[in-house]
Tab-separated table of C-alpha atoms and ligand atoms in Angstrom:
chain	number	residue	atom	x	y	z
A	16	MET	CA	-17.506	-7.742	-25.817
A	17	HIS	CA	-20.609	-7.558	-23.464
A	18	LEU	CA	-19.968	-8.023	-19.753
A	19	ASN	CA	-21.761	-11.399	-19.646
A	20	GLU	CA	-19.293	-12.674	-22.425
A	21	ILE	CA	-16.252	-11.414	-20.376
A	22	ILE	CA	-17.577	-12.998	-17.194
A	23	GLU	CA	-17.949	-16.290	-18.967
A	24	MET	CA	-14.603	-16.268	-20.575
A	25	ASP	CA	-13.077	-15.207	-17.176
A	26	ARG	CA	-14.767	-18.228	-15.508
A	27	LYS	CA	-13.455	-20.612	-18.276
A	28	TYR	CA	-9.862	-19.380	-18.502
A	29	TYR	CA	-8.755	-17.479	-15.584
A	30	MET	CA	-7.820	-19.037	-12.033
A	31	ASN	CA	-10.522	-18.225	-9.426
A	32	THR	CA	-8.581	-16.574	-6.894
A	33	PHE	CA	-10.959	-13.560	-6.768
A	34	GLY	CA	-14.384	-15.382	-6.473
A	35	ASN	CA	-17.248	-13.368	-7.863
A	36	ARG	CA	-15.764	-10.093	-8.797
A	37	ALA	CA	-17.833	-6.856	-8.695
A	38	PRO	CA	-20.008	-7.130	-11.865
A	39	VAL	CA	-18.158	-4.426	-13.885
A	40	CYS	CA	-15.565	-4.023	-16.446
A	41	PHE	CA	-13.768	-0.693	-17.085
A	42	GLU	CA	-12.873	0.628	-20.326
A	43	ARG	CA	-11.406	4.049	-19.637
A	44	GLY	CA	-10.483	6.581	-17.064
A	45	GLU	CA	-9.864	10.169	-16.530
A	46	GLY	CA	-9.011	11.847	-13.209
A	47	MET	CA	-11.289	10.653	-10.543
A	48	TYR	CA	-13.478	8.739	-12.896
A	49	LEU	CA	-13.512	5.290	-14.644
A	50	TRP	CA	-16.240	4.417	-17.192
A	51	ASP	CA	-17.326	1.008	-17.773
A	52	ILE	CA	-18.091	-0.805	-21.129
A	53	GLU	CA	-21.609	0.206	-21.092
A	54	GLY	CA	-20.635	3.896	-20.717
A	55	LYS	CA	-21.605	4.205	-17.067
A	56	ARG	CA	-19.407	6.503	-15.062
A	57	TYR	CA	-17.900	5.858	-11.539
A	58	THR	CA	-16.101	7.946	-9.026
A	59	ASP	CA	-12.967	6.078	-7.966
A	60	LEU	CA	-12.419	6.203	-4.139
A	61	LEU	CA	-10.233	3.196	-4.036
A	62	ALA	CA	-7.640	3.991	-6.784
A	63	GLY	CA	-6.862	0.241	-7.484
A	64	ILE	CA	-6.082	-0.063	-3.902
A	65	ALA	CA	-3.836	2.793	-3.210
A	66	VAL	CA	-2.233	2.664	-6.638
A	67	SER	CA	-3.643	5.339	-8.996
A	68	ALA	CA	-2.347	8.276	-6.974
A	69	LEU	CA	-2.597	10.736	-9.800
A	70	GLY	CA	-6.067	9.371	-10.800
A	71	HIS	CA	-6.567	7.866	-14.097
A	72	SER	CA	-4.710	8.752	-17.318
A	73	HIS	CA	-2.781	11.727	-15.826
A	74	PRO	CA	-1.257	13.513	-18.719
A	75	ALA	CA	2.319	13.413	-17.150
A	76	LEU	CA	2.208	9.719	-16.652
A	77	VAL	CA	0.726	9.013	-20.109
A	78	GLN	CA	3.296	11.131	-21.663
A	79	ALA	CA	6.097	9.529	-19.841
A	80	ILE	CA	4.958	6.021	-20.550
A	81	THR	CA	4.180	6.693	-24.291
A	82	ASP	CA	7.299	8.671	-25.066
A	83	GLN	CA	9.681	5.959	-23.204
A	84	ALA	CA	7.669	3.155	-25.006
A	85	SER	CA	8.278	4.680	-28.307
A	86	LYS	CA	12.098	4.942	-27.588
A	87	PHE	CA	12.704	1.588	-25.877
A	88	ILE	CA	11.090	-0.321	-23.162
A	89	HIS	CA	13.659	-2.620	-21.685
A	90	CYS	CA	17.364	-3.206	-21.619
A	91	SER	CA	18.436	-4.946	-18.271
A	92	SER	CA	20.381	-3.497	-15.532
A	93	LEU	CA	23.504	-4.985	-17.033
A	94	TYR	CA	23.580	-1.310	-18.478
A	95	TYR	CA	23.277	2.049	-16.857
A	96	ILE	CA	19.624	3.295	-17.143
A	97	GLU	CA	19.093	7.167	-16.881
A	98	SER	CA	15.518	6.943	-15.594
A	99	GLN	CA	16.577	4.429	-12.872
A	100	ALA	CA	19.158	6.686	-11.557
A	101	LYS	CA	16.823	9.752	-11.652
A	102	LEU	CA	13.958	7.966	-9.895
A	103	ALA	CA	16.470	6.552	-7.121
A	104	GLY	CA	17.822	10.107	-6.780
A	105	LEU	CA	14.271	11.632	-6.353
A	106	ILE	CA	13.513	8.976	-3.734
A	107	VAL	CA	16.828	9.492	-1.841
A	108	GLU	CA	16.496	13.422	-1.963
A	109	ASN	CA	13.024	13.246	-0.469
A	110	SER	CA	13.290	10.658	2.285
A	111	CYS	CA	15.795	9.195	4.835
A	112	ALA	CA	17.028	6.514	2.374
A	113	ASP	CA	20.604	6.865	0.905
A	114	LYS	CA	20.241	4.019	-1.766
A	115	VAL	CA	17.421	2.419	-3.648
A	116	PHE	CA	16.983	-0.926	-5.514
A	117	PHE	CA	13.918	-1.377	-7.763
A	118	ALA	CA	11.655	-4.578	-7.799
A	119	ASN	CA	8.295	-5.140	-9.503
A	120	SER	CA	5.813	-5.355	-6.675
A	121	GLY	CA	5.357	-4.730	-3.020
A	122	ALA	CA	6.014	-8.311	-2.021
A	123	GLU	CA	9.192	-8.458	-3.930
A	124	ALA	CA	10.459	-5.110	-2.489
A	125	ASN	CA	9.667	-6.754	0.991
A	126	GLU	CA	11.480	-9.886	0.197
A	127	GLY	CA	14.589	-7.633	-0.871
A	128	ALA	CA	14.217	-5.909	2.585
A	129	ILE	CA	14.211	-9.362	4.358
A	130	LYS	CA	17.268	-10.512	2.347
A	131	LEU	CA	19.190	-7.294	2.959
A	132	ALA	CA	18.528	-7.424	6.667
A	133	ARG	CA	19.700	-10.992	6.980
A	134	LEU	CA	22.807	-10.244	4.754
A	135	TYR	CA	23.662	-7.272	6.843
A	136	TYR	CA	24.077	-9.185	10.027
A	137	ARG	CA	25.908	-12.075	8.263
A	138	LYS	CA	28.447	-9.722	6.819
A	139	LYS	CA	28.754	-8.317	10.284
A	140	GLY	CA	29.670	-11.702	11.591
A	141	LEU	CA	26.399	-12.360	13.271
A	142	PRO	CA	24.905	-14.988	11.066
A	143	GLU	CA	22.629	-16.229	13.785
A	144	LYS	CA	20.744	-12.982	13.638
A	145	PHE	CA	17.985	-14.007	11.142
A	146	GLU	CA	14.595	-13.708	12.942
A	147	ILE	CA	12.033	-11.255	11.687
A	148	ILE	CA	9.437	-9.848	14.086
A	149	THR	CA	6.261	-8.378	12.376
A	150	LEU	CA	2.896	-7.281	13.677
A	151	GLU	CA	-0.422	-9.255	14.008
A	152	LYS	CA	-2.843	-8.092	11.300
A	153	SER	CA	-0.031	-6.909	8.989
A	154	PHE	CA	0.197	-7.644	5.382
A	155	HIS	CA	3.370	-7.747	3.578
A	156	GLY	CA	2.627	-9.721	0.429
A	157	ARG	CA	1.877	-13.041	-1.060
A	158	THR	CA	5.286	-14.662	-1.632
A	159	LEU	CA	6.313	-17.523	0.800
A	160	ALA	CA	8.654	-15.202	2.761
A	161	THR	CA	6.130	-12.249	2.839
A	162	LEU	CA	3.327	-14.539	3.738
A	163	ALA	CA	5.361	-15.671	6.710
A	164	ALA	CA	5.860	-12.016	7.563
A	165	THR	CA	2.163	-11.300	7.193
A	166	GLY	CA	0.580	-11.777	10.720
A	167	GLN	CA	-2.813	-13.128	9.446
A	168	GLU	CA	-3.299	-16.858	9.566
A	169	LYS	CA	-6.089	-16.813	6.860
A	170	TYR	CA	-3.368	-15.966	4.163
A	171	GLN	CA	-0.731	-18.346	5.609
A	172	LYS	CA	-2.801	-21.652	6.583
A	173	ASN	CA	-2.809	-23.576	3.279
A	174	TYR	CA	0.839	-22.902	2.349
A	175	SER	CA	2.909	-24.481	5.144
A	176	PRO	CA	5.898	-24.919	5.595
A	177	LEU	CA	6.305	-21.092	5.220
A	178	THR	CA	9.703	-19.455	5.342
A	179	PRO	CA	10.912	-19.987	8.874
A	180	LYS	CA	12.020	-17.570	11.584
A	181	PHE	CA	9.033	-15.005	11.339
A	182	LEU	CA	6.846	-14.276	14.307
A	183	SER	CA	4.244	-11.544	15.019
A	184	VAL	CA	3.313	-9.565	17.967
A	185	PRO	CA	0.286	-7.367	18.680
A	186	ILE	CA	0.342	-3.913	17.402
A	187	ASN	CA	1.006	-0.896	19.659
A	188	ASP	CA	2.255	-3.293	22.514
A	189	LEU	CA	5.867	-2.383	23.214
A	190	ASP	CA	6.082	-4.953	26.023
A	191	ALA	CA	5.163	-7.826	23.732
A	192	LEU	CA	7.751	-6.642	21.268
A	193	GLU	CA	10.531	-6.300	23.865
A	194	LYS	CA	9.808	-9.836	25.090
A	195	ALA	CA	9.960	-11.184	21.517
A	196	ILE	CA	13.274	-9.664	20.681
A	197	THR	CA	16.186	-12.236	21.298
A	198	PRO	CA	19.826	-12.273	20.185
A	199	TYR	CA	18.617	-14.117	17.085
A	200	THR	CA	16.371	-11.094	16.132
A	201	CYS	CA	17.623	-9.335	12.901
A	202	ALA	CA	14.668	-6.961	12.156
A	203	VAL	CA	11.374	-5.563	13.083
A	204	MET	CA	9.230	-4.890	10.137
A	205	LEU	CA	5.975	-3.032	10.324
A	206	GLU	CA	3.628	-0.878	8.499
A	207	PRO	CA	3.441	2.697	10.043
A	208	ILE	CA	-0.269	2.481	9.325
A	209	GLN	CA	-1.657	-1.042	8.531
A	210	GLY	CA	-3.756	-1.016	5.412
A	211	GLU	CA	-5.020	-4.463	4.336
A	212	SER	CA	-6.457	-5.249	7.744
A	213	GLY	CA	-8.529	-2.155	7.789
A	214	VAL	CA	-6.582	1.010	8.384
A	215	ASN	CA	-4.832	0.615	11.866
A	216	PRO	CA	-2.305	3.231	12.858
A	217	THR	CA	0.584	2.614	15.119
A	218	THR	CA	0.717	5.183	17.857
A	219	TYR	CA	3.468	7.735	18.282
A	220	ASP	CA	4.698	6.481	21.513
A	221	TYR	CA	4.806	2.982	20.251
A	222	MET	CA	6.919	4.138	17.076
A	223	HIS	CA	9.384	5.909	19.337
A	224	GLY	CA	9.593	2.980	21.604
A	225	VAL	CA	10.233	0.525	18.715
A	226	ARG	CA	12.997	2.706	17.346
A	227	GLU	CA	14.620	2.796	20.738
A	228	LEU	CA	14.421	-0.820	21.278
A	229	CYS	CA	15.907	-1.484	17.977
A	230	ASN	CA	18.736	0.783	18.583
A	231	GLN	CA	19.388	-0.686	22.132
A	232	LYS	CA	19.322	-4.302	20.972
A	233	ASP	CA	21.174	-4.008	17.664
A	234	VAL	CA	17.946	-4.902	15.444
A	235	LEU	CA	17.134	-3.328	12.153
A	236	LEU	CA	13.948	-1.418	11.839
A	237	ILE	CA	12.166	-2.006	8.338
A	238	PHE	CA	9.010	0.023	7.547
A	239	ASP	CA	6.611	-1.399	4.801
A	240	GLU	CA	5.389	1.825	3.153
A	241	VAL	CA	3.940	0.073	0.175
A	242	GLN	CA	0.376	1.289	0.922
A	243	CYS	CA	0.872	4.251	3.385
A	244	GLY	CA	3.739	5.831	1.454
A	245	LEU	CA	3.949	8.368	-1.329
A	246	GLY	CA	1.423	10.902	0.027
A	247	ARG	CA	-1.203	8.465	0.912
A	248	THR	CA	-1.475	9.732	4.523
A	249	GLY	CA	-0.945	13.391	3.900
A	250	LYS	CA	2.920	13.254	4.216
A	251	LEU	CA	5.196	11.789	1.620
A	252	PHE	CA	5.930	8.823	3.927
A	253	GLY	CA	4.075	7.356	6.733
A	254	TYR	CA	6.971	7.433	9.089
A	255	GLN	CA	7.148	11.221	8.788
A	256	HIS	CA	4.160	11.554	11.037
A	257	TYR	CA	6.144	10.086	13.747
A	258	GLY	CA	9.478	11.651	13.599
A	259	VAL	CA	11.130	8.072	13.516
A	260	GLU	CA	13.276	7.015	10.769
A	261	PRO	CA	13.619	3.376	9.593
A	262	ASP	CA	16.816	1.824	8.538
A	263	ILE	CA	15.018	0.134	5.535
A	264	PHE	CA	11.853	1.109	4.008
A	265	THR	CA	9.745	-0.355	0.824
A	266	LEU	CA	7.532	1.236	-1.661
A	267	ALA	CA	5.315	-0.051	-4.435
A	268	LYS	CA	1.563	0.515	-5.005
A	269	ALA	CA	1.380	4.184	-6.030
A	270	LEU	CA	5.029	4.649	-7.132
A	271	ALA	CA	4.325	4.268	-10.792
A	272	GLY	CA	0.724	5.073	-10.714
A	273	GLY	CA	-0.272	1.680	-11.870
A	274	PHE	CA	2.692	0.610	-13.707
A	275	PRO	CA	4.132	-2.361	-11.767
A	276	ILE	CA	7.230	-1.433	-9.597
A	277	GLY	CA	8.564	-1.738	-6.114
A	278	ALA	CA	11.431	-0.206	-4.379
A	279	LEU	CA	13.719	-1.118	-1.587
A	280	CYS	CA	15.166	1.962	0.113
A	281	ALA	CA	17.862	1.925	2.864
A	282	LYS	CA	20.366	4.014	4.812
A	283	ASP	CA	23.901	3.525	3.586
A	284	PHE	CA	25.228	1.467	6.374
A	285	VAL	CA	22.710	-1.349	5.635
A	286	ALA	CA	22.670	-0.943	1.822
A	287	SER	CA	26.254	-1.479	1.476
A	288	ALA	CA	25.736	-5.006	2.576
A	289	PHE	CA	24.564	-5.590	-0.903
A	290	GLU	CA	27.509	-6.168	-3.019
A	291	PRO	CA	27.695	-7.227	-6.682
A	292	GLY	CA	25.861	-10.459	-7.235
A	293	ASP	CA	23.910	-10.478	-3.872
A	294	HIS	CA	20.730	-9.542	-5.371
A	295	GLY	CA	18.916	-8.935	-8.713
A	296	SER	CA	15.888	-8.633	-10.984
A	297	THR	CA	15.236	-8.995	-14.661
A	298	PHE	CA	12.491	-6.377	-14.977
A	299	GLY	CA	13.203	-4.521	-11.744
A	300	GLY	CA	13.982	-0.921	-12.510
A	301	ASN	CA	13.565	-0.981	-16.145
A	302	PRO	CA	13.308	2.094	-18.251
A	303	LEU	CA	9.781	2.175	-18.599
A	304	ALA	CA	8.891	1.449	-15.053
A	305	CYS	CA	11.266	4.052	-13.888
A	306	ARG	CA	10.179	6.666	-16.239
A	307	ALA	CA	6.503	6.150	-15.040
A	308	GLY	CA	7.854	6.280	-11.419
A	309	TYR	CA	9.709	9.408	-12.053
A	310	ALA	CA	6.644	11.210	-13.618
A	311	VAL	CA	4.398	10.097	-10.745
A	312	LEU	CA	6.604	11.007	-7.858
A	313	SER	CA	7.714	14.423	-9.337
A	314	THR	CA	4.038	15.166	-9.964
A	315	ILE	CA	3.174	14.276	-6.425
A	316	LEU	CA	5.852	16.695	-5.278
A	317	ASN	CA	5.317	19.474	-7.724
A	318	GLU	CA	1.544	19.504	-7.605
A	319	LYS	CA	1.610	19.427	-3.764
A	320	LEU	CA	-0.373	16.287	-3.623
A	321	CYS	CA	0.631	15.372	-0.047
A	322	GLU	CA	-0.864	18.669	0.964
A	323	ASN	CA	-3.984	17.885	-0.857
A	324	SER	CA	-4.088	14.475	0.741
A	325	GLU	CA	-3.862	15.983	4.260
A	326	SER	CA	-6.420	18.564	3.674
A	327	MET	CA	-8.874	16.504	1.649
A	328	GLY	CA	-8.319	13.592	3.854
A	329	GLN	CA	-9.211	15.798	6.927
A	330	TYR	CA	-12.335	17.110	5.023
A	331	PHE	CA	-13.441	13.417	4.092
A	332	MET	CA	-12.960	12.282	7.741
A	333	ASP	CA	-14.856	15.301	9.150
A	334	SER	CA	-17.738	14.559	6.699
A	335	LEU	CA	-17.770	10.900	7.632
A	336	ASN	CA	-17.708	11.948	11.463
A	337	GLY	CA	-20.621	14.188	10.574
A	338	LEU	CA	-22.476	11.115	9.320
A	339	LYS	CA	-21.454	9.109	12.350
A	340	LYS	CA	-23.320	11.589	14.522
A	341	GLU	CA	-26.616	11.154	12.803
A	342	ASN	CA	-26.184	7.312	11.950
A	343	SER	CA	-25.464	4.589	14.483
A	344	MET	CA	-24.224	2.441	11.705
A	345	ILE	CA	-20.805	4.036	11.801
A	346	LEU	CA	-18.770	3.041	14.762
A	347	GLU	CA	-15.563	4.699	13.992
A	348	VAL	CA	-13.756	6.649	11.395
A	349	ARG	CA	-10.042	6.256	11.430
A	350	GLY	CA	-6.893	6.968	9.449
A	351	LYS	CA	-4.483	9.528	8.286
A	352	GLY	CA	-4.780	11.665	5.165
A	353	LEU	CA	-6.512	9.829	2.401
A	354	MET	CA	-5.992	6.412	4.038
A	355	ILE	CA	-9.591	6.122	5.748
A	356	GLY	CA	-11.124	3.179	7.339
A	357	VAL	CA	-14.850	3.296	8.531
A	358	GLU	CA	-15.952	0.753	10.903
A	359	LEU	CA	-19.559	-0.262	10.612
A	360	SER	CA	-21.605	-1.463	13.571
A	361	LYS	CA	-23.165	-4.394	11.552
A	362	PRO	CA	-21.429	-6.910	9.241
A	363	VAL	CA	-22.698	-5.348	6.086
A	364	ALA	CA	-19.490	-3.948	4.580
A	365	LYS	CA	-19.854	-6.160	1.442
A	366	THR	CA	-23.538	-4.998	0.757
A	367	VAL	CA	-22.508	-1.328	1.395
A	368	ASN	CA	-19.778	-1.756	-1.062
A	369	ALA	CA	-21.972	-3.310	-3.719
A	370	LYS	CA	-24.579	-0.430	-3.227
A	371	CYS	CA	-21.868	2.191	-3.599
A	372	LEU	CA	-20.788	0.523	-6.845
A	373	GLU	CA	-24.473	0.427	-8.013
A	374	GLN	CA	-24.550	4.255	-7.282
A	375	GLY	CA	-21.358	4.856	-9.211
A	376	PHE	CA	-18.743	5.006	-6.382
A	377	LEU	CA	-15.862	2.578	-6.130
A	378	VAL	CA	-14.876	1.814	-2.387
A	379	GLY	CA	-13.257	-1.039	-0.776
A	380	SER	CA	-14.347	-3.419	2.126
A	381	VAL	CA	-12.302	-5.305	4.547
A	382	GLY	CA	-13.932	-8.311	6.207
A	383	GLU	CA	-17.446	-7.905	7.263
A	384	SER	CA	-17.432	-4.503	8.778
A	385	ILE	CA	-14.963	-2.121	7.570
A	386	ILE	CA	-15.249	0.221	4.453
A	387	ARG	CA	-11.858	1.299	3.329
A	388	LEU	CA	-11.350	4.580	1.225
A	389	LEU	CA	-8.148	5.187	-0.655
A	390	PRO	CA	-8.905	7.668	-3.194
A	391	PRO	CA	-6.649	9.165	-5.741
A	392	LEU	CA	-4.454	11.969	-4.148
A	393	ILE	CA	-5.902	14.549	-6.713
A	394	ILE	CA	-9.481	14.279	-5.106
A	395	ALA	CA	-11.364	17.637	-4.747
A	396	LYS	CA	-14.042	18.537	-2.175
A	397	GLN	CA	-16.672	18.179	-4.773
A	398	ASP	CA	-15.846	14.469	-5.206
A	399	ILE	CA	-16.279	13.912	-1.367
A	400	ASP	CA	-19.461	16.176	-1.321
A	401	ALA	CA	-20.958	14.016	-3.941
A	402	PHE	CA	-20.265	10.826	-2.158
A	403	ILE	CA	-21.320	11.586	1.334
A	404	PRO	CA	-25.119	12.027	0.651
A	405	VAL	CA	-25.076	8.773	-1.296
A	406	PHE	CA	-23.085	6.966	1.485
A	407	ARG	CA	-25.617	8.453	4.025
A	408	ASP	CA	-28.688	6.966	2.136
A	409	ILE	CA	-26.954	3.583	1.777
A	410	LEU	CA	-26.100	3.353	5.441
A	411	ALA	CA	-29.589	4.469	6.388
A	412	GLN	CA	-31.139	1.703	4.294
A	413	GLU	CA	-28.894	-0.758	5.904
A	414	GLU	CA	-29.750	0.470	9.341
A	415	LEU	CA	-33.469	-0.116	8.536
A	416	HIS	CA	-33.128	-3.406	6.763
A	417	SER	CA	-30.404	-5.490	8.345
B	528	LIG	C1	-0.230	-4.316	-1.129
B	528	LIG	C2	0.872	-4.483	-0.015
B	528	LIG	C3	1.849	-5.272	-0.248
B	528	LIG	C4	1.956	-6.236	-1.444
B	528	LIG	O1	2.293	-5.631	-2.544
B	528	LIG	P1	2.075	-6.437	-3.961
B	528	LIG	O2	2.582	-5.445	-4.907
B	528	LIG	O3	0.825	-6.926	-4.106
B	528	LIG	O4	3.005	-7.656	-3.786
B	528	LIG	C5	2.854	-5.515	0.881
B	528	LIG	N1	2.635	-4.612	1.829
B	528	LIG	C6	1.618	-3.744	2.038
B	528	LIG	C7	1.583	-2.808	3.208
B	528	LIG	C8	0.666	-3.652	1.028
B	528	LIG	O5	-0.464	-2.923	1.239
């Protein structure tokens, strides 16, 4: 089909939650590249929003999925599943968690975290502890409970009444958090590095303060690692930058490299609150998703992609900071590893994004003035070197014309 026909069909049949999408339809990918249906090649610096950690069509992932699909795809968690046990083991052996439960998305993993935290206190004889404190500008998903957790009114406003007993406080403000904690507080839930709102890291002192407050006041600490986890920030998990461990954390996006999966991970003392019948999922942890997840996580570990994320992230940010020196369009470059936000001095992020696309580079934009870069963890210097002069020219044009 031609692009115009696809667009026409989409307008006719698909719910319009994405507005005018970028006018491109991809057909295949390999490594850092995607090709559209007209044969034009793009360098992917967004990875489907931090999902395609191994790039496109990585042989280990393709092999795992095709092999598993040819054997069987699904059987239900009524039965033991080898790849489910193996992926849970690989996560546990490489993190602070003792137990894992698989879901199908980030929101669903977060729902599980919220349920687990509430159940933990209920079973402890403290059923009044049900309030969850999150951060402003956070993003935890689109279900009714995770929307309530998401500290951004624009996502919430049309869906009231939301699930009650969530409130949010400003990021990196320990006093505000301390004031918000009451005997009814069950958990603090936060992203070590906020993604959706434009790459906003928590500070080292704040994270230590949060952990301490949670210990003092008997409150669980939940980290949403859906975006910042799995090597994205140069370490396997975002929390490892801080030397602070959560009681519960969640994963999704990159875990199976594009195959839908989410993971709820917890220390034993909390995880044991889930007893038979307390939680479940039809698709969650199915053989195909877990084979894919195992292939991705073992590749991240074996191919030292966290290390690559750290060094290429540094190189990318250094290069962008080089541009910042010569162009007043860049206000700030921030992030960790390959989770990078570029704050522009003018509200032209959408135009810059569209021009990058025209020039064959996929980037993300947040709001009016932030460009977000979340490339595959396999990115090499040459990919960054190819992008920087293109980005420089686009910014220079915008500086003149806007
Ligand atoms: C994307 C994201 C989610 C939601 O994940 P879905 O798979 O879209 O439900 C939750 N938390 C964070 C931090 C995210 O970036």
